[in-house]
Coordinates of C-alpha atoms and ligand atoms in Angstrom, one line a residue:
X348 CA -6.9 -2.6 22.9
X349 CA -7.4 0.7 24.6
X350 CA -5.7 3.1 22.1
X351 CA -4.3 5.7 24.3
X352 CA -2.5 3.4 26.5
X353 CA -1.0 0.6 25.0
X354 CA 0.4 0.8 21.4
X355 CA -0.6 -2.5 18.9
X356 CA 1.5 -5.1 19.3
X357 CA 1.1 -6.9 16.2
X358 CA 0.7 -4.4 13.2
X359 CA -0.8 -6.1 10.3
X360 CA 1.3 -4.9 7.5
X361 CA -0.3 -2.7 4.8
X362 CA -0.4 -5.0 1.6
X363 CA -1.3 -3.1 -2.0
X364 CA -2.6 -3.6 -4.6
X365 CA -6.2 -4.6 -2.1
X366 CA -4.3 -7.5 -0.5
X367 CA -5.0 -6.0 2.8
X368 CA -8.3 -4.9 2.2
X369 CA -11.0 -3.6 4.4
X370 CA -12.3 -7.1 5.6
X371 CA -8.4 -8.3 6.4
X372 CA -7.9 -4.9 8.3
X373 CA -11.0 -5.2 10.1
X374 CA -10.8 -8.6 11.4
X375 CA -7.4 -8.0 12.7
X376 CA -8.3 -4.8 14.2
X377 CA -11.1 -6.7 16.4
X378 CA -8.7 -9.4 17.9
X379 CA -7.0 -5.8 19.2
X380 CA -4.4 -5.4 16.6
X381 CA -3.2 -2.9 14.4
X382 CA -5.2 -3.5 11.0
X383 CA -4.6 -2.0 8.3
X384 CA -5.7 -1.0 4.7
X385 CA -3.7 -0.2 1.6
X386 CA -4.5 2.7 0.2
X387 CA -2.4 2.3 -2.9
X388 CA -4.9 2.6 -6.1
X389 CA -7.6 2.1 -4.2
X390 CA -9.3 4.0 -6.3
X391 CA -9.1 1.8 -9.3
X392 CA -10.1 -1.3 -6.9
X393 CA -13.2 0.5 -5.7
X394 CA -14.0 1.2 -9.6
X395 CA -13.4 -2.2 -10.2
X396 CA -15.8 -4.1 -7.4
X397 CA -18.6 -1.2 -8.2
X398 CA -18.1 -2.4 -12.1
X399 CA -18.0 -6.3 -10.6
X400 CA -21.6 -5.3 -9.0
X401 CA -20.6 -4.6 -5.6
X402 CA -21.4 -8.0 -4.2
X403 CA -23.1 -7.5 -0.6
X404 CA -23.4 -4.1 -1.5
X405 CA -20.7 -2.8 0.5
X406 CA -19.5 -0.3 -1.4
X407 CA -22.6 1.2 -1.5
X408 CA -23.1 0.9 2.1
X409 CA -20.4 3.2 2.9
X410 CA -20.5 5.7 0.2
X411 CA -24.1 6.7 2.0
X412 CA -21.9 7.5 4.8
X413 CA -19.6 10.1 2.8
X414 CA -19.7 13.8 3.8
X415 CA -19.2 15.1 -0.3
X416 CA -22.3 14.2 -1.3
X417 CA -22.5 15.2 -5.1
X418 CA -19.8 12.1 -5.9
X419 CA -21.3 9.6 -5.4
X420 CA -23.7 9.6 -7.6
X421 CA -21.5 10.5 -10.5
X422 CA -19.0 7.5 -9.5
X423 CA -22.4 5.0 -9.5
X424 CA -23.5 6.4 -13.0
X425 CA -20.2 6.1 -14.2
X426 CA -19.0 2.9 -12.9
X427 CA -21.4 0.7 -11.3
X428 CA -23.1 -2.6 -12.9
X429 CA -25.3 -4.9 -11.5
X430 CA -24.2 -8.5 -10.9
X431 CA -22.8 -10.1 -13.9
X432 CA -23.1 -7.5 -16.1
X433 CA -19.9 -6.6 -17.4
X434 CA -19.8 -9.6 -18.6
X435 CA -16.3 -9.9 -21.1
X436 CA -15.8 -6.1 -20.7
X437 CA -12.6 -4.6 -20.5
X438 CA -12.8 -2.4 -16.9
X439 CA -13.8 0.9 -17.6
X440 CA -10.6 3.1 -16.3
X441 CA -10.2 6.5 -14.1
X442 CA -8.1 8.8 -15.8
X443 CA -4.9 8.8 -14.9
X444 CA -3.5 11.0 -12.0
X445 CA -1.0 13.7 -12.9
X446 CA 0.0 17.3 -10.7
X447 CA -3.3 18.6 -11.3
X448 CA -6.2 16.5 -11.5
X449 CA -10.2 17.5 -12.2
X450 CA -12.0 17.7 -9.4
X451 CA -14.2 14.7 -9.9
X452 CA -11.1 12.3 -10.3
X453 CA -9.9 13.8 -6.6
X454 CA -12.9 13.5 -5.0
X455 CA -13.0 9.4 -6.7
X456 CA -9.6 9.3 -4.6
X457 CA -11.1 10.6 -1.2
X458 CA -14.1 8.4 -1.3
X459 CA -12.8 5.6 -2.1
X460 CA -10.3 5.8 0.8
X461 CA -13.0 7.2 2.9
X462 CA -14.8 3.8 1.9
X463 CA -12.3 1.5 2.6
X464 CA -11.8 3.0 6.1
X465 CA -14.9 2.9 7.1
X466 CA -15.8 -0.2 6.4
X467 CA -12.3 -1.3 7.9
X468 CA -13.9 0.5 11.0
X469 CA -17.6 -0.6 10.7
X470 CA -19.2 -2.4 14.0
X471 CA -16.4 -1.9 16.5
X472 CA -13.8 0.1 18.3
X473 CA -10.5 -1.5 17.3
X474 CA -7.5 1.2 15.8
X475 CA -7.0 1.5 11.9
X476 CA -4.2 2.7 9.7
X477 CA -3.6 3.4 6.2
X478 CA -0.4 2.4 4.5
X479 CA 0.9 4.4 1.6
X480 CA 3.9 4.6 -0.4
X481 CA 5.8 8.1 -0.4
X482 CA 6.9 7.1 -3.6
X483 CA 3.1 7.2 -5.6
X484 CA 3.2 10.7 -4.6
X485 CA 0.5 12.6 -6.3
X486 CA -2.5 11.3 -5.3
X487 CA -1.4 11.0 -1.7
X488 CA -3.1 14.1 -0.4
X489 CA -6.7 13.1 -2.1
X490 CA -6.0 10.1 -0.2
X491 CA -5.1 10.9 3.3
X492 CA -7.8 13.3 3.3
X493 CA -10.4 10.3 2.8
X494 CA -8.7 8.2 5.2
X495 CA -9.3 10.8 7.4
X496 CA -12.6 11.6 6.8
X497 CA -13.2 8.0 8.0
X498 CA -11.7 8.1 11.3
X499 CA -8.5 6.8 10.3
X500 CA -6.1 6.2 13.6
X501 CA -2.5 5.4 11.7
X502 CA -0.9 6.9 8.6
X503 CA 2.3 4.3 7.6
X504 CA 4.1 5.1 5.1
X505 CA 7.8 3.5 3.3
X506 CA 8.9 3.7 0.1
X507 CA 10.5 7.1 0.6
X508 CA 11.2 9.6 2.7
X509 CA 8.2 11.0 4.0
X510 CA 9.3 14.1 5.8
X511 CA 6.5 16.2 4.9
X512 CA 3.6 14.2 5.8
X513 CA 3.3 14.9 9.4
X514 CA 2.5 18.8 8.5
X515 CA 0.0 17.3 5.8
X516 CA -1.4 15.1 9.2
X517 CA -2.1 18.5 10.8
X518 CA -3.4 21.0 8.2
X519 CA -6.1 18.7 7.0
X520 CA -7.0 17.5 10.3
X521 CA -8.3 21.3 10.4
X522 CA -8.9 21.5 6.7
X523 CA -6.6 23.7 6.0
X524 CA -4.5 23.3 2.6
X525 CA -2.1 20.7 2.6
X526 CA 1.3 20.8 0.1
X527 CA 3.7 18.1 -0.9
X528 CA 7.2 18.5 -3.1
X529 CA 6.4 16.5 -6.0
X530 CA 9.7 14.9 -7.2
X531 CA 10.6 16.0 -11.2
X532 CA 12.9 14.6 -13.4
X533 CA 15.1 16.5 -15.3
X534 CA 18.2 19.4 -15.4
X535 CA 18.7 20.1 -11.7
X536 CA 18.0 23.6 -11.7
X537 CA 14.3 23.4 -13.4
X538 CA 11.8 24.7 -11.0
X539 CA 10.3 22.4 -8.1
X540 CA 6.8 21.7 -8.2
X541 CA 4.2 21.3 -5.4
X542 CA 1.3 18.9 -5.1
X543 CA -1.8 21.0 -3.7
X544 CA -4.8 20.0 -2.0
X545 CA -7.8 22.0 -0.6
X546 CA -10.3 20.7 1.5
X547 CA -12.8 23.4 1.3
X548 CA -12.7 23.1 -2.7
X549 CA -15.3 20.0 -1.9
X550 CA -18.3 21.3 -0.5
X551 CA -19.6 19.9 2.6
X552 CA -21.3 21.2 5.7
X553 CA -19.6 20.0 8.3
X554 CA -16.3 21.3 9.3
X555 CA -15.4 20.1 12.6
X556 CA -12.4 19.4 13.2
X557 CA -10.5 15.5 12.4
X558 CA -9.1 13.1 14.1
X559 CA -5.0 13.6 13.8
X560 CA -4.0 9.8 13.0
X561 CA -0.3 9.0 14.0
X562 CA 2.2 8.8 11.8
X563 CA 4.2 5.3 11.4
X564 CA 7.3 6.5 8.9
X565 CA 8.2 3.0 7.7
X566 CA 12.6 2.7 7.6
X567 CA 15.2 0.8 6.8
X568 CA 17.7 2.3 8.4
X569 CA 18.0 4.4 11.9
X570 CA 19.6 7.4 10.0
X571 CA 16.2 7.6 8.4
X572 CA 14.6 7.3 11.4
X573 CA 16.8 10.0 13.3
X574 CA 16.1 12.1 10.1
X575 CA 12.7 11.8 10.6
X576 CA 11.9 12.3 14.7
X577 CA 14.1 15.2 14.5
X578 CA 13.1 17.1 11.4
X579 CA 10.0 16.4 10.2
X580 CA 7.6 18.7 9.7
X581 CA 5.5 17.6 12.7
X582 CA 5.0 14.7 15.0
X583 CA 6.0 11.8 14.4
X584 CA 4.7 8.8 16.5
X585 CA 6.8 5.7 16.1
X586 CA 8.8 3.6 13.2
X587 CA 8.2 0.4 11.7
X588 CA 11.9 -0.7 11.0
X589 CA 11.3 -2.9 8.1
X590 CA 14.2 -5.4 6.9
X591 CA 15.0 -6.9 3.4
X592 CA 13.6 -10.0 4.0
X593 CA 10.1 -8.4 4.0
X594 CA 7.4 -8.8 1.4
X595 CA 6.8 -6.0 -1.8
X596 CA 9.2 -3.3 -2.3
X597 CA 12.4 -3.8 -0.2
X598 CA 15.2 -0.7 -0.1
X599 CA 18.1 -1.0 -2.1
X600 CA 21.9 -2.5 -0.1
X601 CA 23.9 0.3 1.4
X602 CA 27.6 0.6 -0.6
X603 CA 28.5 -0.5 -4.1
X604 CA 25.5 -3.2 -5.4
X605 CA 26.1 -6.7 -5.5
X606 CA 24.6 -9.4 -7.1
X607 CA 24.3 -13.1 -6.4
X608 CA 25.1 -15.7 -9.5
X609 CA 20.7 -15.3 -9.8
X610 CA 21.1 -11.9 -10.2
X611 CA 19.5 -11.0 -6.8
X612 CA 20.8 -7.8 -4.5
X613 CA 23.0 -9.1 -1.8
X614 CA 22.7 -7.4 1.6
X615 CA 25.2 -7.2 4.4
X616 CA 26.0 -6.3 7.5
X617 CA 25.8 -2.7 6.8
X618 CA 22.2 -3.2 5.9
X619 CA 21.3 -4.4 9.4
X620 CA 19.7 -1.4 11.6
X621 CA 21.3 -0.3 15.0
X622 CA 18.3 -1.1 17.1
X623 CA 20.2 0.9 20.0
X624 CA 19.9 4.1 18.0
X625 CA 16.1 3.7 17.0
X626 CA 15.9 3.3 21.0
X627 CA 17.8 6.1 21.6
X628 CA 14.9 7.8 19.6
X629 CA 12.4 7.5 22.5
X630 CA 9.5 6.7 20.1
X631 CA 7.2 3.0 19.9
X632 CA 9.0 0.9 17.3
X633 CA 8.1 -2.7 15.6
X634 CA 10.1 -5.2 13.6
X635 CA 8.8 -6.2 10.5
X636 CA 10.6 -9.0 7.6
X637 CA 10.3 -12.2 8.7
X638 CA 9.3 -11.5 12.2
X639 CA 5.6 -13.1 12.0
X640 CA 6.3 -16.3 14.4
X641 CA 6.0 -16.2 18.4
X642 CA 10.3 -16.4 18.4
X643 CA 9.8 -13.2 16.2
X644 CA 7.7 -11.3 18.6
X645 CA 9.6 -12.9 22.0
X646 CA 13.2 -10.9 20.3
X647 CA 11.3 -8.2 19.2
X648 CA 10.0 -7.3 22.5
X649 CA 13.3 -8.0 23.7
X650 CA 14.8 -6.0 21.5
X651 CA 13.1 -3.0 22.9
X652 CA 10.3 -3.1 20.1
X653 CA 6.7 -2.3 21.0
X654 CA 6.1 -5.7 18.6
X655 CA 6.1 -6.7 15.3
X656 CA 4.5 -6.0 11.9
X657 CA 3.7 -9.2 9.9
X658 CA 2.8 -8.9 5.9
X659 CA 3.5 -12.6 4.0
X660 CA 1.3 -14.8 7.1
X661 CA -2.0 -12.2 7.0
X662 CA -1.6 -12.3 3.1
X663 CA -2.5 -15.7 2.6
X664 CA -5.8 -16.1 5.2
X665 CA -9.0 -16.2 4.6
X666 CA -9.9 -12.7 4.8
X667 CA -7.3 -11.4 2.8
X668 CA -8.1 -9.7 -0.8
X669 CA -5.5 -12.0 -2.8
X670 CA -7.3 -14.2 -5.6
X671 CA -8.7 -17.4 -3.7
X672 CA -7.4 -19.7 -6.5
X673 CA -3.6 -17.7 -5.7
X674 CA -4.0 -18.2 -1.9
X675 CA -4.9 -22.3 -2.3
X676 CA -2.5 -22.6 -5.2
X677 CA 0.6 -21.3 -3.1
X678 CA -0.5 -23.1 0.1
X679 CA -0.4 -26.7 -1.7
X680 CA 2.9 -25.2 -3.8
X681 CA 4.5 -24.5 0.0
X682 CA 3.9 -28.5 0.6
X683 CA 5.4 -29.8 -2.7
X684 CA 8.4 -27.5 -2.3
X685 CA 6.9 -25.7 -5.9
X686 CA 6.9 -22.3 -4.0
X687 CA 10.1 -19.5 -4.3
X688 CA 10.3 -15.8 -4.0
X689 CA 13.4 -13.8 -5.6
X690 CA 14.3 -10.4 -5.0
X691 CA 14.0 -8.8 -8.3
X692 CA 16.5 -5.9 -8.9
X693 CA 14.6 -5.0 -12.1
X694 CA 10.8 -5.8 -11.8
X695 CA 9.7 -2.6 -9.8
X696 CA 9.4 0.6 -12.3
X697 CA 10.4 2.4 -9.1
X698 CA 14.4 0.7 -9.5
X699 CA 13.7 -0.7 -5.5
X700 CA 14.1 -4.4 -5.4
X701 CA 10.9 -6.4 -5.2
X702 CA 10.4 -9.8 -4.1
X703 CA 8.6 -12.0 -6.5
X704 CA 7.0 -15.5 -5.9
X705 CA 7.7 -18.1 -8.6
X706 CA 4.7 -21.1 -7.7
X707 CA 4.5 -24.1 -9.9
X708 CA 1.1 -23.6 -12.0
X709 CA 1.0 -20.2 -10.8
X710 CA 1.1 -18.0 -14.4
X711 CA 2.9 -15.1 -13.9
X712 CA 3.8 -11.7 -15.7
X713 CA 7.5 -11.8 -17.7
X714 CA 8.8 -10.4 -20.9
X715 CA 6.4 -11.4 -23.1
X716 CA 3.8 -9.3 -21.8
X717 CA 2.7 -6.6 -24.6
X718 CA 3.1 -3.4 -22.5
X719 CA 0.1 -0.9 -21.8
X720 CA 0.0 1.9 -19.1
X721 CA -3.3 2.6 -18.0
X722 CA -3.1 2.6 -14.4
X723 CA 0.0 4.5 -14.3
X724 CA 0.1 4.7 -10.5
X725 CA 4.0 4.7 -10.4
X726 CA 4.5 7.1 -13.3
X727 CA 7.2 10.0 -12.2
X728 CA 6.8 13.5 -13.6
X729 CA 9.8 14.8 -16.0
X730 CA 10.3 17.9 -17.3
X731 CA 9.8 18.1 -20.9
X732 CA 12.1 20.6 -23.1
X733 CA 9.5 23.0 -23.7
X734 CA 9.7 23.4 -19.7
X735 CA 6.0 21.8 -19.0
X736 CA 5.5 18.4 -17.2
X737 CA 5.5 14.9 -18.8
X738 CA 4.9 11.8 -17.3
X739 CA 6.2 8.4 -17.7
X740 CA 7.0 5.2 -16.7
X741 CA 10.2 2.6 -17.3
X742 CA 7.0 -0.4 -17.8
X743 CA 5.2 1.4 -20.3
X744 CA 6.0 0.6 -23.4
X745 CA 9.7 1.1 -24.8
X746 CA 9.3 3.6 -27.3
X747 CA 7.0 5.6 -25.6
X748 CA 9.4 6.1 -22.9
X749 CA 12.2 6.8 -25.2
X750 CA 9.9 9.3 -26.8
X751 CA 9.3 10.9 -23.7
X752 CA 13.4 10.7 -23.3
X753 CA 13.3 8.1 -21.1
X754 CA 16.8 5.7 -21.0
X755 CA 15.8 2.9 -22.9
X756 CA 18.3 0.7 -20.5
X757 CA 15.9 1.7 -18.0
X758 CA 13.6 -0.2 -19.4
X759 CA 14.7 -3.9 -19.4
X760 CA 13.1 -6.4 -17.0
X761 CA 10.5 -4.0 -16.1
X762 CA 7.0 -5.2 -15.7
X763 CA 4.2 -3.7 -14.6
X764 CA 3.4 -3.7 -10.8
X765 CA 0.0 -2.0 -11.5
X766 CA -2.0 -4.4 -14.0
X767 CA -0.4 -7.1 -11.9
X768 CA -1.1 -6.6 -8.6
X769 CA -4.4 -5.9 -9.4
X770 CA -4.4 -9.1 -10.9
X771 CA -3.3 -10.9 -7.9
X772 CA -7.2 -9.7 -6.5
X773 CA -9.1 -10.9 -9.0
X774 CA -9.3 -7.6 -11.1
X775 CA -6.9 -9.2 -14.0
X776 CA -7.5 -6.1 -16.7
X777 CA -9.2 -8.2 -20.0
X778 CA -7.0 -7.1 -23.0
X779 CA -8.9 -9.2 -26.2
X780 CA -8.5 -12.1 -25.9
X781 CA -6.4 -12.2 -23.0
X782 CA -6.2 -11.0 -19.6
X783 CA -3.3 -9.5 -17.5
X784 CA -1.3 -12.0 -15.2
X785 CA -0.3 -11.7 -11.8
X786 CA 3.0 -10.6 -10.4
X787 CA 2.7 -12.0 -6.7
X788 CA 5.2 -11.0 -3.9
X789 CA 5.5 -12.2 -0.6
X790 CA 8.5 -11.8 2.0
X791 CA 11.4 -14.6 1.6
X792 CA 9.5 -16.4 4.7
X793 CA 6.8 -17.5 2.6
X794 CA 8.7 -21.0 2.4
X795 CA 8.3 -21.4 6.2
X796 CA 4.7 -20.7 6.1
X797 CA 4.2 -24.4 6.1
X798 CA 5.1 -24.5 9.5
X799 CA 2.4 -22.5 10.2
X800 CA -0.1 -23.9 7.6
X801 CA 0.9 -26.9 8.5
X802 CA -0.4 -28.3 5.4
X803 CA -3.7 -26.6 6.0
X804 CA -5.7 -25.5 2.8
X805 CA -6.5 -22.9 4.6
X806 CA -6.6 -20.4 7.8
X807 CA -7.6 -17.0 9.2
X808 CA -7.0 -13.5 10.3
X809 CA -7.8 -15.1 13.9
X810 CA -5.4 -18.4 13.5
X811 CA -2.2 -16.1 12.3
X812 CA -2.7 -13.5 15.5
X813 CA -3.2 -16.4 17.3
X814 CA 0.2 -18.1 16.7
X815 CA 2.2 -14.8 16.8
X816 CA 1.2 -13.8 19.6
X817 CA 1.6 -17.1 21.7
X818 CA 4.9 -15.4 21.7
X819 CA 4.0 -12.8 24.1
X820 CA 5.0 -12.7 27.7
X821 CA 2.2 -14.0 29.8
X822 CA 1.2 -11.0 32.4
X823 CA -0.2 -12.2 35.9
X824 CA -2.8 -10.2 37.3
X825 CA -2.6 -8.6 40.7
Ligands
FMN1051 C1 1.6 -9.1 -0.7 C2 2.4 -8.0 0.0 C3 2.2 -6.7 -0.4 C4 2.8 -5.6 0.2 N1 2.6 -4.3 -0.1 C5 3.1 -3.3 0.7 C6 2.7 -2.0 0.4 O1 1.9 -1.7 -0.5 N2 3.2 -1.0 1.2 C7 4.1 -1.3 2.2 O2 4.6 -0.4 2.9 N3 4.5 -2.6 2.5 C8 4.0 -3.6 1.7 N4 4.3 -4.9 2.0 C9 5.2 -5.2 3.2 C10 4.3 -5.5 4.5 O3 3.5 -4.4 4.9 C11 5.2 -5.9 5.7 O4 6.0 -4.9 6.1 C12 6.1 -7.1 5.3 O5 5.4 -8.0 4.6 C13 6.6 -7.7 6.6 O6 7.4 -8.8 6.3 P1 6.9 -10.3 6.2 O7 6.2 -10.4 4.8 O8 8.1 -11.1 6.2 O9 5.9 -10.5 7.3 C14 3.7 -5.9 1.3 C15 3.9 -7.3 1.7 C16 3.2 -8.3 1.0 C17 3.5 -9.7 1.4

């Protein structure tokens, strides 16, 4: 795909907790696609294959490629085991982020985004983005800044409203100090609060100037998207218009909330985006919920869409980071009929709706789960009533967040998207004698996979780019 000319036509969707990883991202971005990683607690899933021994020693091979020298040797000291050697251990943990973190635990954040580009990048000359969500907001700067030190050639980011990232895009392609609003619960007038970060604060000796990678906002709605061509705080190069059918967080329904008789949010027509306003915008756009079939990339092309990004159908290959007993267990489940995903009003901490898959055989987190926070990815900052911050967290557990006065109706349903997702790749936290359990979500189209799988036990990167894009118009040369 030659980058300056023609924008991706398939975007691989961004997929956290490590579901698209490097090795997903990578082999989409050589069939001359959009792939991309998630940068969502990669930090913790770097931590985690360093502790696991790093098999093929990949981690290592791109930390020797890292500009901040001093790190990574710390992070191997700390974290790193040979082969087998943890053993039954619990996963040692970083500390959790808050406003103002040591510099250490920052620079853990930019390498192990750095890493996960690079390798995403290693051996060819296919584009890369990084999906984050607005919403984990404080170590977003940390990890922009190591996405960028890769090379990193898209930012996309949902789950918010991120206005003030295309500023963020600039200052650190020079260097320069980069701010962000962090968002604070509590009386309305307290004083706002900003996230720094500062480049030069992490010695190096080589300051040329980055690569600005263009910014995706992901929406779900063309207001947003006006919002955000018009006023944010740079350059903004395109949308992904994402729809509630689509896999992970989904935004709320517009108007007064409705429920079906299984409790899940009902949308309607008002929830449907006016593709003639995104057009009006002027900017590359791409469809993404349920769009990953070659009818899905025919309308969206007819729609006026530069293509289509595609999350649930890349999730389930070969080269993506879910748990390999997960992927083959859902693919037989999809041929039984064993396999459903709800959209869960309460499981996300964050109050969005997230789909959930419900597999026969497939263990799965619930209520019974004893609650422990040590990821802490999603917690918000509060104002506490001596007027410092406090941090918390409607999964953690319920007396804690009451103590922390949290609303204890907040609470119910919750479970923890953190220890679970990270599940889902294999990196199940060991608690005693038990270990966390997955939370899995894929789009609603995960039941029409089959067509696809066709009762394969398995596929690839290669066989799911294949299919979609059999939906492309055919150009004849000369
Ligand atoms: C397992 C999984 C995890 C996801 N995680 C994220 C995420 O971390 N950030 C994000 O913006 N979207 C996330 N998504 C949404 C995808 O990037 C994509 O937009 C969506 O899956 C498209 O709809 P589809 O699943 O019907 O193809 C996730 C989707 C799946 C299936």
């Amino acid at each position: 795909m030659n980058e300056a000319t023609s924008p991706p036509r398939i975007i691989q969707g961004g997929m956290g907790i490590g579901v698209s990883h490097w090795k997903l991202a990578r082999a989409v971005s050589r069939l001359g696609h959009l792939g991309v990683v998630s940068g969502t607690a990669v930090d913790t899933v770097f931590v985690r294959r360093l502790q696991d021994g790093d098999p093929g020693g990949h981690m290592r091979r791109a930390m020797r490629q890292f500009p901040i020298r001093d790190v990574c040797e710390s992070v191997l000291a700390q974290y790193y085991l040979p082969l087998g050697a943890r053993g039954a251990t619990p996963y040692k943990l970083l500390p959790l982020y808050r406003r103002v973190v040591g510099r250490a635990r920052e620079q853990t954040t930019i390498l192990a985004n750095f890493v996960e580009v690079w390798l995403a990048k290693e051996g060819h000359n296919g584009v890369v983005g990084i999906n984050l969500l607005t919403k984990v907001q404080m170590p977003n700067l940390a990890s922009l800044y190591g996405a960028m030190l890769a090379g990193v050639d898209y930012v996309l980011m949902g789950a918010g409203i991120p206005r003030d990232i295309p500023a963020v895009l600039d200052a650190l392609a020079e260097h320069r100090a980069a701010e962000l609003k962090l968002d604070v619960e509590g009386p309305a007038d307290s004083a706002t609060e900003q996230l720094l970060f500062v480049p030069r604060a992490h010695e190096r000796n080589d300051w040329r100037v980055l690569k600005r990678p263009r910014f995706i906002p992901i929406v779900s709605a063309s207001s947003l998207a006006t919002t955000l061509a018009r006023k944010a705080s740079g350059s903004v190069e395109g949308f992904v218009v994402e729809g509630p059918t689509a896999g992970g967080h989904n935004a709320p329904p517009r108007g007064a909330p409705s429920f079906s008789a299984e409790g899940e949010p009902l949308y309607g027509d008002r929830d449907i985006v006016d593709l003639g306003r995104i057009r009006e915008l002027g900017l590359p756009f791409w469809l993404a919920g349920g769009c990953g079939t070659p009818e899905g990339l025919r309308s969206a092309l007819a729609a006026g869409a530069a293509g289509v990004q595609v999350g649930t159908l890349f999730a389930y290959c070969d080269e993506s980071g879910l748990d390999a007993g997960i992927k083959r267990g859902v693919l037989a489940g999809l041929v039984t009929g064993g396999v459903r995903v709800r959209t869960d009003a309460r499981a996300s901490p964050t109050g969005y709706p997230f789909k959930v898959v419900h597999a026969d055989g497939l263990e799965r987190q619930d209520d019974e789960r004893v609650r422990h926070c040590d990821l802490g990815y999603l917690r918000t900052a509060y104002r506490t009533p001596a007027g410092t911050l406090g941090y918390r967290c409607a999964s953690e557990p319920v007396d804690q967040y009451v103590s922390k006065g949290g609303n204890i109706a907040d609470t119910a349903g919750r479970r923890c998207l953190c220890n679970g997702l990270t599940a889902n790749i294999g990196q199940a936290q060991i608690r005693g004698t038990s270990v966390e359990l997955p939370l899995l979500t894929s789009g609603d189209d995960l039941v029409s996979l089959q067509c696809f799988a066709r009762g394969r036990e398995h596929y690839s990167a290669a066989d799911v780019v294949g299919f979609i894009d059999s939906g492309a118009p055919v150009v004849v040369q000369g």
